[in-house]
Amino acid sequence: MTGGGFALVEGALTRGVLGQWQDVFGGSSDVWAAIVVIGVATYGFRLSFIHLFGRIDEVPQSVKRTLRYVPPAVLAALVFPDFVTLESSLIATLADERLIAGAVAGAVAWRTENVFATITVGMVALWLFRFVVFA
Amino acid sequence: MDPLHDDLLAGVRDVSPLMLGIVPFALVAGIAAVDAGLGLAEAVGLSVIVFAGASQLAALDLIGSGAPLAVVVGTAVVINLRMVMYSASIAPHFARYARGVRAGLAYFLTDQAYALSVAEFGASDDRSRALYYLGAAVSLWIVWQIGTVAGVVVGAGVPDAWGLTFAVPLVFLALLVPAMKDRPTTAAGVTGGAVAVVAAGLPLNLGLLVGAVTGIVVGLLTEGRSR
């Protein structure tokens, strides 16, 4: 599971502290290295302006504009491929219980904006189509 | 009652309705960790060290599908970029505290803690900023960790055919819909998703990153055009 581009991060991190962690907790040192790098970067984002405030008054407008599109673009890029996989024919692409359940859940999300309701209805729809309708 | 405790408790009270959404989200984070082949220690490590649900789920999704870890890290980092925006927005309220306190407050910053706190700070000048924020943010942290552990335990015992990990995209869907609130954000979402579907076959699981970046660019272009 070691990718080529990862060698840099891995080299820097897994040999020292993480090697010892691995002895204590078990598991893959690759995964631990990824967790730590993501965690450090995320903490850096959280701390950034909370730390800097007083030196910088405002976030540059261009940064603010760009950040506004991060949530919709990233979330959609995460969601769509889980509901739709391109198949050889249009029928095969559309007749998939994940797409139907996703569409139903999407309608619930739009009406209620409620995470709990969306998960519940989506899962029930998935089971209904997987175990009853398409069974 | 001690006014300091009042502020802390107000944070706890205001965040409690949100737990209805956080609990299943945390359970899914635990379930997805098991599904991606992580152990309990790694799953809890992820929830404690990263403590940002959407990025955790995306990272687990990619780890599970065997993506190189550079792609896993890159994707999670892009997802968490929005924290910079929250940090900037809440920073003026925390400027009164010592540097060490601010460093501690920053660790707990999440979408929900940010949104609640900024709304409350705008409405009330007397509220202790740190205590109200910590009341909400630490409650979220505790529920998140317990939920992750519960998810790992539950996830290990449920048959694959139930497709419990389908709850992961459902969580994202519930967050996506309100994020598409006008024309440019909708364009960013629709393009990002469509490109990710078409690019799903790209090597290194780069489809997600390519889709997300394309979506962001299209959002900016749409905004530029409509002004």
Tab-separated table of C-alpha atoms in Angstrom:
chain	number	residue	atom	x	y	z
A	1	MET	CA	0.000	0.000	0.000
A	2	THR	CA	3.047	2.220	-0.225
A	3	GLY	CA	2.751	4.646	-3.157
A	4	GLY	CA	5.777	6.136	-4.862
A	5	GLY	CA	4.963	9.746	-4.047
A	6	PHE	CA	4.435	8.854	-0.454
A	7	ALA	CA	8.084	7.891	0.068
A	8	LEU	CA	8.953	11.485	1.017
A	9	VAL	CA	6.445	11.722	3.825
A	10	GLU	CA	7.108	8.200	4.925
A	11	GLY	CA	10.838	8.682	5.063
A	12	ALA	CA	10.448	11.748	7.221
A	13	LEU	CA	7.945	10.359	9.648
A	14	THR	CA	7.772	6.627	10.015
A	15	ARG	CA	11.306	5.929	11.105
A	16	GLY	CA	11.241	7.819	14.391
A	17	VAL	CA	8.277	8.274	16.650
A	18	LEU	CA	5.898	6.339	14.443
A	19	GLY	CA	8.056	3.241	14.473
A	20	GLN	CA	7.682	3.161	18.219
A	21	TRP	CA	3.942	3.872	18.018
A	22	GLN	CA	3.616	0.958	15.703
A	23	ASP	CA	5.230	-1.358	18.246
A	24	VAL	CA	2.770	-0.188	20.873
A	25	PHE	CA	-0.457	-0.025	18.856
A	26	GLY	CA	0.170	-2.312	15.912
A	27	GLY	CA	-1.218	-1.504	12.474
A	28	SER	CA	0.358	-0.049	9.390
A	29	SER	CA	2.981	2.674	9.733
A	30	ASP	CA	1.831	4.059	6.364
A	31	VAL	CA	-1.614	4.689	7.789
A	32	TRP	CA	-0.200	6.239	10.967
A	33	ALA	CA	2.037	8.535	8.912
A	34	ALA	CA	-0.954	9.665	6.816
A	35	ILE	CA	-2.993	10.294	9.972
A	36	VAL	CA	-0.240	12.429	11.505
A	37	VAL	CA	0.442	14.441	8.332
A	38	ILE	CA	-3.285	15.138	7.779
A	39	GLY	CA	-3.639	16.004	11.467
A	40	VAL	CA	-0.704	18.416	11.502
A	41	ALA	CA	-1.898	20.161	8.320
A	42	THR	CA	-5.461	20.400	9.637
A	43	TYR	CA	-4.292	21.826	12.955
A	44	GLY	CA	-2.230	24.345	11.006
A	45	PHE	CA	-5.365	25.459	9.122
A	46	ARG	CA	-7.328	25.737	12.375
A	47	LEU	CA	-4.613	27.697	14.127
A	48	SER	CA	-3.637	29.911	11.163
A	49	PHE	CA	-5.592	33.101	11.716
A	50	ILE	CA	-6.364	32.447	15.383
A	51	HIS	CA	-2.595	32.602	15.864
A	52	LEU	CA	-1.852	35.382	13.390
A	53	PHE	CA	-4.612	37.727	14.347
A	54	GLY	CA	-3.242	41.148	15.123
A	55	ARG	CA	-0.646	40.902	12.401
A	56	ILE	CA	-3.105	40.374	9.543
A	57	ASP	CA	-6.453	42.131	9.647
A	58	GLU	CA	-8.356	40.349	6.919
A	59	VAL	CA	-8.138	37.264	4.790
A	60	PRO	CA	-7.343	38.302	1.223
A	61	GLN	CA	-10.555	38.535	-0.802
A	62	SER	CA	-9.315	36.109	-3.447
A	63	VAL	CA	-8.610	33.438	-0.809
A	64	LYS	CA	-12.063	33.935	0.684
A	65	ARG	CA	-13.701	33.619	-2.736
A	66	THR	CA	-11.840	30.410	-3.518
A	67	LEU	CA	-12.540	28.801	-0.150
A	68	ARG	CA	-16.269	29.319	-0.683
A	69	TYR	CA	-16.260	26.724	-3.463
A	70	VAL	CA	-14.248	24.098	-1.611
A	71	PRO	CA	-17.174	22.491	0.270
A	72	PRO	CA	-19.615	22.034	-2.658
A	73	ALA	CA	-16.912	20.924	-5.122
A	74	VAL	CA	-15.222	18.476	-2.756
A	75	LEU	CA	-18.431	17.032	-1.318
A	76	ALA	CA	-19.952	16.481	-4.769
A	77	ALA	CA	-16.727	14.881	-6.010
A	78	LEU	CA	-16.920	12.526	-3.025
A	79	VAL	CA	-20.617	11.715	-3.385
A	80	PHE	CA	-21.320	11.336	-7.108
A	81	PRO	CA	-18.936	8.428	-7.836
A	82	ASP	CA	-20.502	6.468	-4.967
A	83	PHE	CA	-23.950	6.778	-6.568
A	84	VAL	CA	-23.072	6.617	-10.265
A	85	THR	CA	-20.545	4.452	-12.042
A	86	LEU	CA	-20.455	4.720	-15.805
A	87	GLU	CA	-21.561	1.428	-17.353
A	88	SER	CA	-21.613	0.265	-20.960
A	89	SER	CA	-25.236	1.336	-21.472
A	90	LEU	CA	-27.482	4.087	-20.189
A	91	ILE	CA	-29.919	1.541	-18.734
A	92	ALA	CA	-27.150	-0.252	-16.833
A	93	THR	CA	-25.903	3.080	-15.480
A	94	LEU	CA	-29.342	4.169	-14.261
A	95	ALA	CA	-30.741	0.859	-12.986
A	96	ASP	CA	-28.552	0.740	-9.910
A	97	GLU	CA	-29.946	0.626	-6.389
A	98	ARG	CA	-27.234	3.038	-5.196
A	99	LEU	CA	-28.296	5.715	-7.685
A	100	ILE	CA	-31.976	5.319	-6.812
A	101	ALA	CA	-31.318	5.329	-3.058
A	102	GLY	CA	-29.016	8.321	-3.519
A	103	ALA	CA	-31.690	10.244	-5.423
A	104	VAL	CA	-34.272	9.538	-2.727
A	105	ALA	CA	-31.817	10.582	0.005
A	106	GLY	CA	-30.945	13.704	-2.003
A	107	ALA	CA	-34.590	14.741	-2.006
A	108	VAL	CA	-34.742	14.233	1.768
A	109	ALA	CA	-31.520	16.203	2.272
A	110	TRP	CA	-32.938	19.038	0.185
A	111	ARG	CA	-36.268	19.124	2.051
A	112	THR	CA	-34.995	18.613	5.612
A	113	GLU	CA	-31.244	19.529	5.594
A	114	ASN	CA	-31.052	16.872	8.323
A	115	VAL	CA	-28.122	14.415	8.400
A	116	PHE	CA	-29.958	11.812	10.466
A	117	ALA	CA	-33.075	11.776	8.241
A	118	THR	CA	-30.926	11.604	5.096
A	119	ILE	CA	-28.923	8.598	6.330
A	120	THR	CA	-32.017	6.759	7.568
A	121	VAL	CA	-34.094	7.204	4.418
A	122	GLY	CA	-31.100	6.507	2.147
A	123	MET	CA	-30.192	3.260	3.906
A	124	VAL	CA	-33.797	2.030	3.995
A	125	ALA	CA	-34.142	2.827	0.274
A	126	LEU	CA	-30.917	0.943	-0.469
A	127	TRP	CA	-32.075	-2.151	1.423
A	128	LEU	CA	-35.535	-1.972	-0.139
A	129	PHE	CA	-34.112	-1.983	-3.663
A	130	ARG	CA	-31.284	-4.423	-2.949
A	131	PHE	CA	-33.241	-7.037	-0.992
A	132	VAL	CA	-36.833	-6.574	-2.265
A	133	VAL	CA	-37.192	-4.859	-5.641
A	134	PHE	CA	-34.041	-6.036	-7.477
A	135	ALA	CA	-33.718	-9.288	-5.530
B	1	MET	CA	-25.125	30.206	39.345
B	2	ASP	CA	-21.553	31.139	38.583
B	3	PRO	CA	-21.701	33.143	35.319
B	4	LEU	CA	-18.636	31.294	34.003
B	5	HIS	CA	-20.475	28.000	34.303
B	6	ASP	CA	-23.470	29.612	32.644
B	7	ASP	CA	-21.405	30.355	29.569
B	8	LEU	CA	-19.971	26.862	29.416
B	9	LEU	CA	-23.381	25.277	29.900
B	10	ALA	CA	-24.941	27.528	27.266
B	11	GLY	CA	-22.461	26.111	24.746
B	12	VAL	CA	-23.266	22.551	25.792
B	13	ARG	CA	-27.002	23.263	25.617
B	14	ASP	CA	-26.893	24.932	22.193
B	15	VAL	CA	-24.851	22.154	20.608
B	16	SER	CA	-26.999	19.298	21.899
B	17	PRO	CA	-29.614	19.302	19.086
B	18	LEU	CA	-26.772	18.950	16.578
B	19	MET	CA	-25.739	15.661	18.171
B	20	LEU	CA	-28.591	13.975	16.285
B	21	GLY	CA	-26.510	14.496	13.167
B	22	ILE	CA	-23.095	14.002	14.800
B	23	VAL	CA	-23.795	10.589	16.344
B	24	PRO	CA	-24.556	8.768	13.066
B	25	PHE	CA	-21.713	10.665	11.379
B	26	ALA	CA	-19.267	9.453	14.078
B	27	LEU	CA	-20.610	5.903	13.899
B	28	VAL	CA	-20.036	5.950	10.152
B	29	ALA	CA	-16.472	7.186	10.710
B	30	GLY	CA	-15.852	4.124	12.888
B	31	ILE	CA	-17.586	1.737	10.483
B	32	ALA	CA	-15.656	3.152	7.518
B	33	ALA	CA	-12.387	2.723	9.432
B	34	VAL	CA	-13.067	-0.989	9.929
B	35	ASP	CA	-14.077	-1.281	6.279
B	36	ALA	CA	-10.799	0.339	5.177
B	37	GLY	CA	-8.863	-2.207	7.231
B	38	LEU	CA	-7.919	0.019	10.172
B	39	GLY	CA	-7.738	-1.265	13.738
B	40	LEU	CA	-9.325	0.360	16.765
B	41	ALA	CA	-6.145	2.273	17.685
B	42	GLU	CA	-5.793	3.674	14.159
B	43	ALA	CA	-9.485	4.577	13.986
B	44	VAL	CA	-9.337	6.429	17.306
B	45	GLY	CA	-5.986	7.960	16.350
B	46	LEU	CA	-7.587	9.348	13.195
B	47	SER	CA	-10.531	10.785	15.124
B	48	VAL	CA	-8.319	12.340	17.824
B	49	ILE	CA	-5.439	13.610	15.664
B	50	VAL	CA	-7.442	14.813	12.647
B	51	PHE	CA	-10.883	15.350	14.263
B	52	ALA	CA	-12.580	16.451	11.028
B	53	GLY	CA	-15.291	14.074	9.799
B	54	ALA	CA	-15.483	14.742	6.071
B	55	SER	CA	-11.718	14.461	5.604
B	56	GLN	CA	-11.599	11.325	7.750
B	57	LEU	CA	-14.240	9.604	5.628
B	58	ALA	CA	-12.586	10.640	2.378
B	59	ALA	CA	-9.199	9.414	3.619
B	60	LEU	CA	-10.708	6.091	4.715
B	61	ASP	CA	-12.485	5.688	1.376
B	62	LEU	CA	-9.184	6.155	-0.464
B	63	ILE	CA	-7.166	3.964	1.926
B	64	GLY	CA	-9.790	1.238	1.462
B	65	SER	CA	-9.492	1.401	-2.316
B	66	GLY	CA	-5.709	1.203	-2.139
B	67	ALA	CA	-4.841	4.763	-3.188
B	68	PRO	CA	-1.247	5.925	-2.647
B	69	LEU	CA	-0.972	7.720	0.659
B	70	ALA	CA	0.147	10.948	-1.016
B	71	VAL	CA	-3.299	11.047	-2.682
B	72	VAL	CA	-4.969	10.216	0.635
B	73	VAL	CA	-3.146	13.078	2.359
B	74	GLY	CA	-3.631	15.527	-0.529
B	75	THR	CA	-7.372	14.908	-0.695
B	76	ALA	CA	-7.895	15.208	3.063
B	77	VAL	CA	-5.869	18.408	3.190
B	78	VAL	CA	-7.914	20.010	0.390
B	79	ILE	CA	-11.133	19.101	2.223
B	80	ASN	CA	-9.875	20.723	5.432
B	81	LEU	CA	-8.732	23.935	3.747
B	82	ARG	CA	-12.067	25.454	4.762
B	83	MET	CA	-10.783	25.551	8.363
B	84	VAL	CA	-8.636	28.527	7.325
B	85	MET	CA	-11.848	30.394	6.624
B	86	TYR	CA	-13.301	29.510	10.044
B	87	SER	CA	-10.035	30.392	11.751
B	88	ALA	CA	-10.020	33.836	10.150
B	89	SER	CA	-13.650	34.460	10.984
B	90	ILE	CA	-13.475	33.476	14.651
B	91	ALA	CA	-9.985	34.898	15.317
B	92	PRO	CA	-11.116	38.401	16.406
B	93	HIS	CA	-13.174	36.843	19.214
B	94	PHE	CA	-10.173	34.923	20.520
B	95	ALA	CA	-7.634	37.753	20.182
B	96	ARG	CA	-8.059	38.635	23.888
B	97	TYR	CA	-6.634	35.300	25.055
B	98	ALA	CA	-3.000	34.312	25.582
B	99	ARG	CA	-1.201	32.538	22.779
B	100	GLY	CA	-1.222	29.171	24.571
B	101	VAL	CA	-4.964	29.354	25.176
B	102	ARG	CA	-5.566	30.227	21.516
B	103	ALA	CA	-3.471	27.237	20.467
B	104	GLY	CA	-5.719	25.003	22.577
B	105	LEU	CA	-8.945	26.578	21.320
B	106	ALA	CA	-7.831	26.065	17.712
B	107	TYR	CA	-7.564	22.285	18.104
B	108	PHE	CA	-11.319	21.985	18.720
B	109	LEU	CA	-12.406	24.117	15.739
B	110	THR	CA	-15.049	22.325	13.632
B	111	ASP	CA	-17.838	23.334	11.241
B	112	GLN	CA	-20.459	23.052	13.976
B	113	ALA	CA	-18.494	24.717	16.805
B	114	TYR	CA	-17.583	27.554	14.459
B	115	ALA	CA	-21.119	28.124	13.200
B	116	LEU	CA	-22.718	28.055	16.665
B	117	SER	CA	-20.081	30.250	18.317
B	118	VAL	CA	-19.989	32.962	15.699
B	119	ALA	CA	-23.785	33.187	15.784
B	120	GLU	CA	-23.792	33.440	19.585
B	121	PHE	CA	-20.918	35.968	19.720
B	122	GLY	CA	-22.780	38.164	17.248
B	123	ALA	CA	-25.894	38.091	19.434
B	124	SER	CA	-24.311	38.470	22.886
B	125	ASP	CA	-21.420	40.689	23.968
B	126	ASP	CA	-21.334	39.350	27.546
B	127	ARG	CA	-20.747	35.707	26.723
B	128	SER	CA	-17.314	34.381	27.609
B	129	ARG	CA	-15.926	33.566	24.165
B	130	ALA	CA	-13.673	30.717	25.261
B	131	LEU	CA	-16.145	29.081	27.659
B	132	TYR	CA	-19.128	29.138	25.316
B	133	TYR	CA	-17.008	27.859	22.451
B	134	LEU	CA	-15.446	25.127	24.596
B	135	GLY	CA	-18.850	24.069	25.904
B	136	ALA	CA	-19.961	23.388	22.336
B	137	ALA	CA	-16.651	22.233	20.861
B	138	VAL	CA	-15.546	19.854	23.629
B	139	SER	CA	-19.037	18.280	23.718
B	140	LEU	CA	-18.671	17.596	19.997
B	141	TRP	CA	-15.197	16.161	20.577
B	142	ILE	CA	-16.375	13.749	23.283
B	143	VAL	CA	-19.366	12.533	21.255
B	144	TRP	CA	-17.166	12.171	18.168
B	145	GLN	CA	-14.651	9.936	19.971
B	146	ILE	CA	-17.284	7.747	21.647
B	147	GLY	CA	-19.174	7.459	18.347
B	148	THR	CA	-16.014	6.402	16.505
B	149	VAL	CA	-15.324	3.602	19.002
B	150	ALA	CA	-18.970	2.461	18.859
B	151	GLY	CA	-18.784	2.474	15.045
B	152	VAL	CA	-15.658	0.306	15.062
B	153	VAL	CA	-17.385	-2.209	17.353
B	154	VAL	CA	-20.658	-2.188	15.363
B	155	GLY	CA	-18.950	-2.148	11.971
B	156	ALA	CA	-17.006	-5.303	12.728
B	157	GLY	CA	-20.214	-7.282	13.345
B	158	VAL	CA	-22.439	-6.357	10.389
B	159	PRO	CA	-22.533	-8.393	7.135
B	160	ASP	CA	-21.118	-6.650	4.028
B	161	ALA	CA	-24.376	-7.144	2.096
B	162	TRP	CA	-26.043	-4.524	4.283
B	163	GLY	CA	-23.803	-1.951	2.674
B	164	LEU	CA	-23.354	0.096	5.864
B	165	THR	CA	-20.587	2.125	4.244
B	166	PHE	CA	-23.250	3.531	1.904
B	167	ALA	CA	-23.995	5.779	4.895
B	168	VAL	CA	-20.721	7.596	4.109
B	169	PRO	CA	-21.860	9.198	0.829
B	170	LEU	CA	-25.245	9.824	2.462
B	171	VAL	CA	-23.547	11.931	5.145
B	172	PHE	CA	-21.707	13.893	2.465
B	173	LEU	CA	-24.944	14.301	0.522
B	174	ALA	CA	-26.631	15.797	3.598
B	175	LEU	CA	-23.764	18.309	3.856
B	176	LEU	CA	-23.565	18.933	0.092
B	177	VAL	CA	-27.154	20.001	-0.481
B	178	PRO	CA	-27.086	23.026	1.878
B	179	ALA	CA	-23.594	23.937	0.560
B	180	MET	CA	-25.064	24.538	-2.915
B	181	LYS	CA	-26.910	27.693	-1.960
B	182	ASP	CA	-26.578	29.844	-5.086
B	183	ARG	CA	-25.639	29.604	-8.774
B	184	PRO	CA	-21.823	29.556	-8.468
B	185	THR	CA	-21.774	27.059	-5.567
B	186	THR	CA	-24.253	24.841	-7.423
B	187	ALA	CA	-22.096	25.010	-10.549
B	188	ALA	CA	-19.047	24.084	-8.444
B	189	GLY	CA	-20.878	21.088	-6.983
B	190	VAL	CA	-22.438	19.761	-10.177
B	191	THR	CA	-19.190	20.103	-12.142
B	192	GLY	CA	-17.036	18.661	-9.355
B	193	GLY	CA	-19.317	15.642	-9.052
B	194	ALA	CA	-19.693	15.023	-12.785
B	195	VAL	CA	-15.950	15.295	-13.427
B	196	ALA	CA	-15.254	12.936	-10.514
B	197	VAL	CA	-17.617	10.336	-12.043
B	198	VAL	CA	-15.971	10.571	-15.465
B	199	ALA	CA	-12.468	10.629	-13.936
B	200	ALA	CA	-13.177	7.723	-11.574
B	201	GLY	CA	-10.935	5.476	-13.662
B	202	LEU	CA	-7.854	7.703	-13.370
B	203	PRO	CA	-4.756	6.108	-11.904
B	204	LEU	CA	-3.804	6.801	-8.256
B	205	ASN	CA	-7.492	7.485	-7.446
B	206	LEU	CA	-6.912	11.047	-8.605
B	207	GLY	CA	-10.532	11.370	-9.780
B	208	LEU	CA	-11.676	12.964	-6.521
B	209	LEU	CA	-8.921	15.569	-6.495
B	210	VAL	CA	-9.367	16.382	-10.218
B	211	GLY	CA	-13.141	16.684	-9.755
B	212	ALA	CA	-12.820	18.908	-6.686
B	213	VAL	CA	-10.297	21.277	-8.257
B	214	THR	CA	-12.333	21.518	-11.496
B	215	GLY	CA	-15.433	22.285	-9.446
B	216	ILE	CA	-13.687	25.066	-7.519
B	217	VAL	CA	-12.430	26.647	-10.772
B	218	VAL	CA	-15.878	26.456	-12.385
B	219	GLY	CA	-17.409	28.040	-9.265
B	220	LEU	CA	-14.983	30.963	-9.512
B	221	LEU	CA	-15.625	31.341	-13.258
B	222	THR	CA	-19.412	31.276	-12.775
B	223	GLU	CA	-19.147	33.914	-10.077
B	224	GLY	CA	-16.948	36.088	-12.303
B	225	ARG	CA	-19.448	35.831	-15.176
B	226	SER	CA	-22.520	36.678	-13.129
B	227	ARG	CA	-21.042	39.933	-11.796
